[in-house]
Short mmCIF file of C-alpha atoms in Angstrom, two decimals:
data_model
loop_
_atom_site.label_atom_id
_atom_site.label_comp_id
_atom_site.label_asym_id
_atom_site.label_seq_id
_atom_site.Cartn_x
_atom_site.Cartn_y
_atom_site.Cartn_z
CA UNK S 175 151.32 82.97 144.39
CA UNK S 176 152.15 84.63 147.48
CA UNK S 177 150.17 86.62 149.54
CA UNK S 178 151.46 89.55 148.07
CA UNK S 179 151.19 88.74 144.39
CA UNK S 180 148.28 90.76 142.88
CA UNK S 181 145.64 88.69 140.85
CA UNK S 182 145.21 87.75 137.23
CA UNK S 183 143.38 88.78 134.42
CA UNK S 184 143.36 87.99 130.41
CA UNK S 185 143.42 90.80 128.26
CA UNK S 186 140.35 91.00 125.95
CA UNK S 187 138.93 87.92 124.30
CA UNK S 188 142.08 85.84 123.17
CA UNK S 189 144.50 88.00 124.78
CA UNK S 190 147.30 87.19 127.44
CA UNK S 191 147.26 86.50 130.94
CA UNK S 192 148.86 89.57 132.96
CA UNK S 193 149.02 90.77 136.56
CA UNK S 194 145.66 93.00 137.03
CA UNK S 195 147.93 95.86 136.92
CA UNK S 196 150.76 97.04 135.05
CA UNK S 197 154.00 99.17 134.68
CA UNK S 198 154.23 102.35 132.78
CA UNK S 199 157.98 102.67 131.95
CA UNK S 200 157.54 105.80 129.95
CA UNK S 201 159.07 107.83 133.06
CA UNK S 202 162.33 105.92 133.65
CA UNK S 203 163.88 107.57 130.73
CA UNK S 204 161.51 109.94 129.44
CA UNK S 205 158.88 113.22 130.06
CA UNK S 206 159.61 113.67 134.00
CA UNK S 207 163.02 114.60 134.25
CA UNK S 208 166.34 112.97 135.50
CA UNK S 209 166.19 109.39 136.49
CA UNK S 210 168.32 107.24 138.87
CA UNK S 211 169.04 104.51 136.30
CA UNK S 212 169.93 101.82 139.25
CA UNK S 213 166.65 102.39 141.18
CA UNK S 214 164.17 102.44 137.64
CA UNK S 215 166.26 98.92 137.14
CA UNK S 216 165.30 97.63 140.53
CA UNK S 217 161.73 98.76 140.26
CA UNK S 218 161.28 96.27 136.56
CA UNK S 219 162.41 93.72 139.03
CA UNK S 220 160.40 94.47 142.29
CA UNK S 221 157.46 94.82 140.04
CA UNK S 222 157.72 91.33 138.92
CA UNK S 223 158.08 89.77 142.11
CA UNK S 224 155.10 91.02 143.42
CA UNK S 225 153.11 89.85 139.86
CA UNK S 226 153.00 92.85 137.70
CA UNK S 227 154.03 90.92 134.28
CA UNK S 228 152.40 94.08 131.65
CA UNK S 229 155.73 96.19 131.14
CA UNK S 230 154.40 99.47 128.69
CA UNK S 231 156.81 101.35 126.35
CA UNK S 232 156.66 103.16 123.22
CA UNK S 233 159.15 103.83 120.52
CA UNK S 234 158.71 107.55 120.99
CA UNK S 235 159.83 108.05 124.73
CA UNK S 236 163.23 108.96 124.65
CA UNK S 237 163.64 108.62 120.92
CA UNK S 238 163.73 104.65 121.37
CA UNK S 239 165.84 104.83 124.43
CA UNK S 240 163.12 103.48 126.74
CA UNK S 241 162.81 100.34 124.57
CA UNK S 242 166.53 100.09 124.51
CA UNK S 243 166.62 100.61 128.50
CA UNK S 244 164.12 97.56 129.15
CA UNK S 245 165.95 95.63 126.74
CA UNK S 246 167.96 93.87 129.57
CA UNK S 247 165.07 93.21 131.30
CA UNK S 248 163.68 91.67 128.49
CA UNK S 249 166.16 89.49 127.64
CA UNK S 250 166.38 88.31 131.34
CA UNK S 251 162.49 87.56 131.78
CA UNK S 252 160.98 87.08 128.19
CA UNK S 253 159.13 83.96 129.21
CA UNK S 254 157.32 85.51 132.19
CA UNK S 255 156.41 88.90 130.99
CA UNK S 256 153.68 90.52 128.65
CA UNK S 257 155.77 93.27 126.47
CA UNK S 258 153.81 96.85 125.15
CA UNK S 259 155.09 99.01 122.76
CA UNK S 260 153.91 101.58 120.48
CA UNK S 261 154.15 102.73 117.25
CA UNK S 262 152.81 106.25 115.42
CA UNK S 263 154.27 109.19 117.01
CA UNK S 264 157.46 110.34 115.65
CA UNK S 265 159.62 113.34 116.81
CA UNK S 266 161.98 115.63 115.04
CA UNK S 267 165.24 115.36 116.55
CA UNK S 268 166.02 118.72 115.79
CA UNK S 269 162.70 120.03 117.11
CA UNK S 270 161.70 117.51 119.87
CA UNK S 271 158.89 119.38 121.37
CA UNK S 272 157.14 118.91 118.09
CA UNK S 273 155.52 115.72 117.17
CA UNK S 274 153.17 114.27 114.18
CA UNK S 275 151.13 111.29 113.51
CA UNK S 276 152.44 108.30 110.99
CA UNK S 277 149.72 105.54 110.77
CA UNK S 278 150.85 104.73 106.76
CA UNK S 279 151.77 101.31 106.11
CA UNK S 280 155.36 101.74 105.24
CA UNK S 281 155.71 103.13 108.60
CA UNK S 282 154.46 100.73 110.84
CA UNK S 283 156.57 98.08 108.94
CA UNK S 284 159.65 99.81 109.30
CA UNK S 285 158.74 100.81 113.28
CA UNK S 286 157.84 97.46 114.43
CA UNK S 287 161.41 96.25 112.74
CA UNK S 288 163.11 98.99 114.64
CA UNK S 289 161.14 98.53 118.00
CA UNK S 290 162.06 94.65 117.79
CA UNK S 291 165.83 95.53 117.54
CA UNK S 292 166.21 97.72 120.23
CA UNK S 293 164.00 95.54 122.48
CA UNK S 294 166.46 92.71 121.55
CA UNK S 295 163.38 90.29 120.81
CA UNK S 296 161.86 88.48 117.98
CA UNK S 297 158.22 89.55 118.56
CA UNK S 298 156.08 91.87 120.42
CA UNK S 299 153.27 90.50 122.73
CA UNK S 300 150.78 93.80 122.48
CA UNK S 301 151.60 96.52 119.95
CA UNK S 302 149.50 99.55 119.98
CA UNK S 303 148.74 101.90 117.14
CA UNK S 304 149.78 105.36 119.62
CA UNK S 305 147.83 107.97 117.96
CA UNK S 306 145.35 107.82 115.30
CA UNK S 307 145.84 110.03 112.20
CA UNK S 308 142.23 110.01 110.75
CA UNK S 309 143.74 110.91 107.53
CA UNK S 310 144.52 106.93 107.39
CA UNK S 311 140.94 104.74 107.29
CA UNK S 312 141.60 102.50 110.58
CA UNK S 313 141.10 99.60 108.78
CA UNK S 314 144.12 99.77 106.71
CA UNK S 315 145.89 100.50 109.93
CA UNK S 316 144.73 96.98 111.25
CA UNK S 317 145.01 95.52 108.32
CA UNK S 318 149.04 96.32 108.49
CA UNK S 319 148.71 95.23 112.21
CA UNK S 320 147.13 92.00 111.08
CA UNK S 321 150.10 91.22 108.87
CA UNK S 322 152.25 91.64 111.52
CA UNK S 323 150.52 89.05 113.59
CA UNK S 324 151.02 86.94 110.72
CA UNK S 325 154.30 87.08 109.99
CA UNK S 326 154.94 86.43 114.18
CA UNK S 327 156.57 89.88 114.72
CA UNK S 328 153.47 91.03 117.06
CA UNK S 329 150.77 88.48 119.40
CA UNK S 330 148.02 91.14 119.96
CA UNK S 331 147.36 94.13 118.52
CA UNK S 332 145.97 97.29 120.55
CA UNK S 333 144.90 100.47 119.74
CA UNK S 334 145.60 103.91 121.84
CA UNK S 335 143.13 107.17 121.99
CA UNK S 336 140.96 105.39 119.82
CA UNK S 337 136.87 106.36 119.89
CA UNK S 338 133.99 103.54 120.23
CA UNK S 339 133.51 103.79 116.50
CA UNK S 340 137.32 103.35 115.59
CA UNK S 341 137.90 100.50 117.59
CA UNK S 342 134.57 98.55 116.08
CA UNK S 343 136.01 99.43 112.87
CA UNK S 344 139.41 97.83 113.63
CA UNK S 345 138.19 95.33 115.67
CA UNK S 346 135.94 93.91 112.40
CA UNK S 347 139.43 93.52 110.54
CA UNK S 348 141.52 91.50 113.24
CA UNK S 349 140.29 91.18 116.97
CA UNK S 350 142.17 94.09 119.24
CA UNK S 351 143.16 92.57 122.63
CA UNK S 352 143.39 96.11 124.60
CA UNK S 353 142.46 100.06 124.34
CA UNK S 354 145.02 102.35 125.94
CA UNK S 355 143.54 105.78 126.80
CA UNK S 356 143.89 108.20 129.77
CA UNK S 357 141.30 107.27 132.85
CA UNK S 358 141.23 108.44 136.39
CA UNK S 359 138.89 109.95 138.75
CA UNK S 360 140.16 113.38 136.68
CA UNK S 361 139.80 111.73 133.39
CA UNK S 362 136.45 110.08 132.81
CA UNK S 363 135.63 110.99 128.90
CA UNK S 364 136.21 107.39 127.70
CA UNK S 365 133.24 106.80 129.48
CA UNK S 366 130.93 107.89 127.13
CA UNK S 367 132.03 105.57 123.88
CA UNK S 368 135.14 103.59 124.00
CA UNK S 369 134.33 101.71 127.43
CA UNK S 370 131.19 100.77 126.03
CA UNK S 371 132.40 99.55 122.80
CA UNK S 372 135.39 97.62 124.71
CA UNK S 373 132.52 95.78 127.24
CA UNK S 374 130.43 95.12 123.84
CA UNK S 375 133.60 93.66 121.84
CA UNK S 376 135.38 91.76 124.96
CA UNK S 377 138.45 94.13 124.85
CA UNK S 378 140.59 95.12 127.51
CA UNK S 379 140.99 98.55 128.96
CA UNK S 380 144.72 99.43 129.91
CA UNK S 381 144.22 102.98 131.75
CA UNK S 382 147.39 105.00 131.41
CA UNK S 383 147.84 108.34 133.98
CA UNK S 384 145.92 106.40 136.24
CA UNK S 385 147.25 108.62 138.77
CA UNK S 386 146.66 111.71 136.92
CA UNK S 387 150.18 112.09 136.33
CA UNK S 388 151.01 111.86 140.00
CA UNK S 389 148.51 114.49 140.81
CA UNK S 390 146.53 112.55 142.53
CA UNK S 391 148.85 111.55 144.79
CA UNK S 392 149.01 115.07 146.43
CA UNK S 393 152.87 114.41 145.48
CA UNK S 394 152.94 118.26 143.83
CA UNK S 395 150.26 121.24 143.35
CA UNK S 396 151.73 123.40 140.75
CA UNK S 397 153.65 122.03 137.83
CA UNK S 398 155.30 125.09 137.14
CA UNK S 399 156.28 126.06 140.05
CA UNK S 400 156.82 122.74 141.62
CA UNK S 401 158.66 120.85 138.62
CA UNK S 402 161.72 120.61 136.57
CA UNK S 403 162.21 122.60 133.18
CA UNK S 404 162.25 119.57 131.24
CA UNK S 405 158.97 117.86 132.86
CA UNK S 406 156.14 117.34 130.62
CA UNK S 407 153.55 118.13 132.96
CA UNK S 408 154.75 121.65 132.89
CA UNK S 409 152.76 121.59 129.27
CA UNK S 410 149.19 120.18 130.51
CA UNK S 411 146.99 123.10 131.61
CA UNK S 412 145.14 121.08 134.48
CA UNK S 413 148.65 120.98 136.16
CA UNK S 414 149.65 124.61 136.34
CA UNK S 415 148.18 128.22 137.10
CA UNK S 416 144.67 128.83 138.38
CA UNK S 417 143.67 125.10 137.10
CA UNK S 418 145.89 123.23 139.66
CA UNK S 419 145.04 125.14 142.37
CA UNK S 420 141.17 124.55 141.76
CA UNK S 421 142.24 120.96 140.89
CA UNK S 422 143.79 120.97 144.17
CA UNK S 423 141.16 121.32 146.18
CA UNK S 424 139.46 118.53 144.22
CA UNK S 425 141.38 116.24 146.50
CA UNK S 426 139.41 116.45 149.39
CA UNK S 427 137.48 113.54 149.12
CA UNK S 428 140.23 111.46 147.85
CA UNK S 429 141.48 112.48 151.11
CA UNK S 430 138.59 111.56 153.39
CA UNK S 431 138.27 107.90 151.61
CA UNK S 432 142.07 107.37 151.78
CA UNK S 433 141.62 108.44 155.56
CA UNK S 434 138.78 105.67 156.32
CA UNK S 435 140.75 102.70 154.83
CA UNK S 436 144.27 103.68 156.20
CA UNK S 437 145.39 104.35 152.57
CA UNK S 438 147.46 107.07 150.37
CA UNK S 439 145.68 109.11 147.86
CA UNK S 440 147.40 107.60 145.34
CA UNK S 441 145.79 103.94 146.65
CA UNK S 442 142.45 105.10 146.56
CA UNK S 443 142.72 106.79 142.89
CA UNK S 444 144.08 103.27 141.77
CA UNK S 445 141.53 101.31 143.82
CA UNK S 446 139.07 103.15 142.04
CA UNK S 447 140.18 102.54 138.86
CA UNK S 448 140.99 99.02 139.35
CA UNK S 449 136.90 98.53 140.30
CA UNK S 450 135.91 100.19 137.18
CA UNK S 451 135.87 96.71 136.01
CA UNK S 452 133.07 95.32 137.57
CA UNK S 453 131.31 98.43 137.51
CA UNK S 454 131.40 98.33 133.15
CA UNK S 455 132.37 94.46 132.86
CA UNK S 456 135.18 94.70 131.44
CA UNK S 457 138.52 93.82 131.97
CA UNK S 458 140.86 96.83 133.61
CA UNK S 459 144.41 96.92 133.77
CA UNK S 460 146.01 100.08 134.14
CA UNK S 461 149.79 101.06 133.70
CA UNK S 462 150.75 103.48 136.70
CA UNK S 463 154.12 104.49 135.97
CA UNK S 464 157.02 105.06 138.64
CA UNK S 465 160.88 104.74 139.10
CA UNK S 466 160.87 103.20 142.58
CA UNK S 467 160.64 100.33 144.10
CA UNK S 468 158.52 101.28 147.10
CA UNK S 469 155.97 102.93 144.93
CA UNK S 470 155.48 99.68 143.19
CA UNK S 471 154.60 98.14 146.59
CA UNK S 472 152.37 100.75 147.33
CA UNK S 473 150.68 100.66 144.16
CA UNK S 474 150.04 97.05 144.09
CA UNK S 475 148.54 97.19 147.37
CA UNK S 476 145.73 99.02 145.79
CA UNK S 477 144.70 96.03 144.08
CA UNK S 478 143.36 94.93 147.18
CA UNK S 479 141.44 97.73 148.27
CA UNK S 480 137.76 97.44 147.73
CA UNK S 481 135.76 100.73 147.56
CA UNK S 482 132.09 100.85 148.79
CA UNK S 483 129.02 102.19 147.19
CA UNK S 484 129.28 105.14 149.35
CA UNK S 485 133.15 105.82 148.46
CA UNK S 486 132.46 105.42 145.06
CA UNK S 487 129.23 107.83 145.10
CA UNK S 488 131.79 110.18 147.00
CA UNK S 489 134.34 110.04 144.00
CA UNK S 490 132.11 110.28 141.44
CA UNK S 491 131.63 113.99 140.88
CA UNK S 492 135.58 114.62 140.69
CA UNK S 493 135.81 114.49 137.51
CA UNK S 494 133.09 117.33 136.53
CA UNK S 495 134.74 119.80 137.86
CA UNK S 496 138.18 119.34 136.79
CA UNK S 497 139.49 122.40 135.01
CA UNK S 498 141.62 122.52 131.94
CA UNK S 499 142.09 119.76 129.35
CA UNK S 500 144.26 116.89 129.79
CA UNK S 501 146.43 118.21 126.99
CA UNK S 502 147.03 121.47 125.29
CA UNK S 503 146.13 119.82 121.66
CA UNK S 504 143.16 117.30 122.45
CA UNK S 505 142.62 116.65 118.64
CA UNK S 506 145.23 113.31 119.54
CA UNK S 507 142.81 112.25 121.94
CA UNK S 508 139.63 110.30 121.30
CA UNK S 509 137.65 112.75 123.32
CA UNK S 510 138.64 115.15 120.32
CA UNK S 511 137.07 112.97 118.28
CA UNK S 512 133.75 111.72 119.48
#
């Protein structure tokens, strides 16, 4: 390991060992506007050079296009990476803004086979239930995932946006390696139930949107004024209108801490998430998304920043002051069911 390489950690009890920071690949072909494909591919390569080994996608990202985009990289580096993808969110091509959640056994079995084909691999290292359908018992979903492990199609199972009770129920059926949920200076609701349950069970937390979808980096203030019509963030309440203006003011303590460390806003936001591993006593592997090699270099450098107790105290009040929910419809999230 070179001085630039990030440290490694195990994803839960019995889970795979990965770099302490992963890479969210969604934006390379979905949600955040046009992508320079060549630069996105260079980003994958640079991340691996820096010790990033967990690569995260989902079948819903671009309706399978993100998985297809990753396939050549997966083929070239299959034994070096931990590949994560997800099932459960279905989109009607005729109405792409409308989604439904499907946790039925038949859908799961068909989804895993479709993802394996698109990714060009015979096994998925970490297979997540992307969202929870309360009409389907979580024990039933975990049972189907256990079947996929037994069949050799999946190595480890994960859950996304589940409550602490749902995690416990699923883990009783089959060990869960990781829970993926939004966790950042702006989004701390999972600390009420999910994080304690994960710590108790030996399950890793994989925070998505640890940079608040870019808002915590200061790269934009008002999504509806600064971002393109096809940018997903225009649909999220905290990034538009008066909410965005109020939330931008909350970055003042992040700037102060960043200045003290000679770091960027984004690096402090990531360092805060990484440090929650020690605060809460569990593995934490955030998956910031980017499409630029330079940004991967910046993000991974954040793993070498240690915030002081004073820094943590200064940043702690931010989440309580955030205006607007993280989604327009919070029923899709663990917070909507806790």
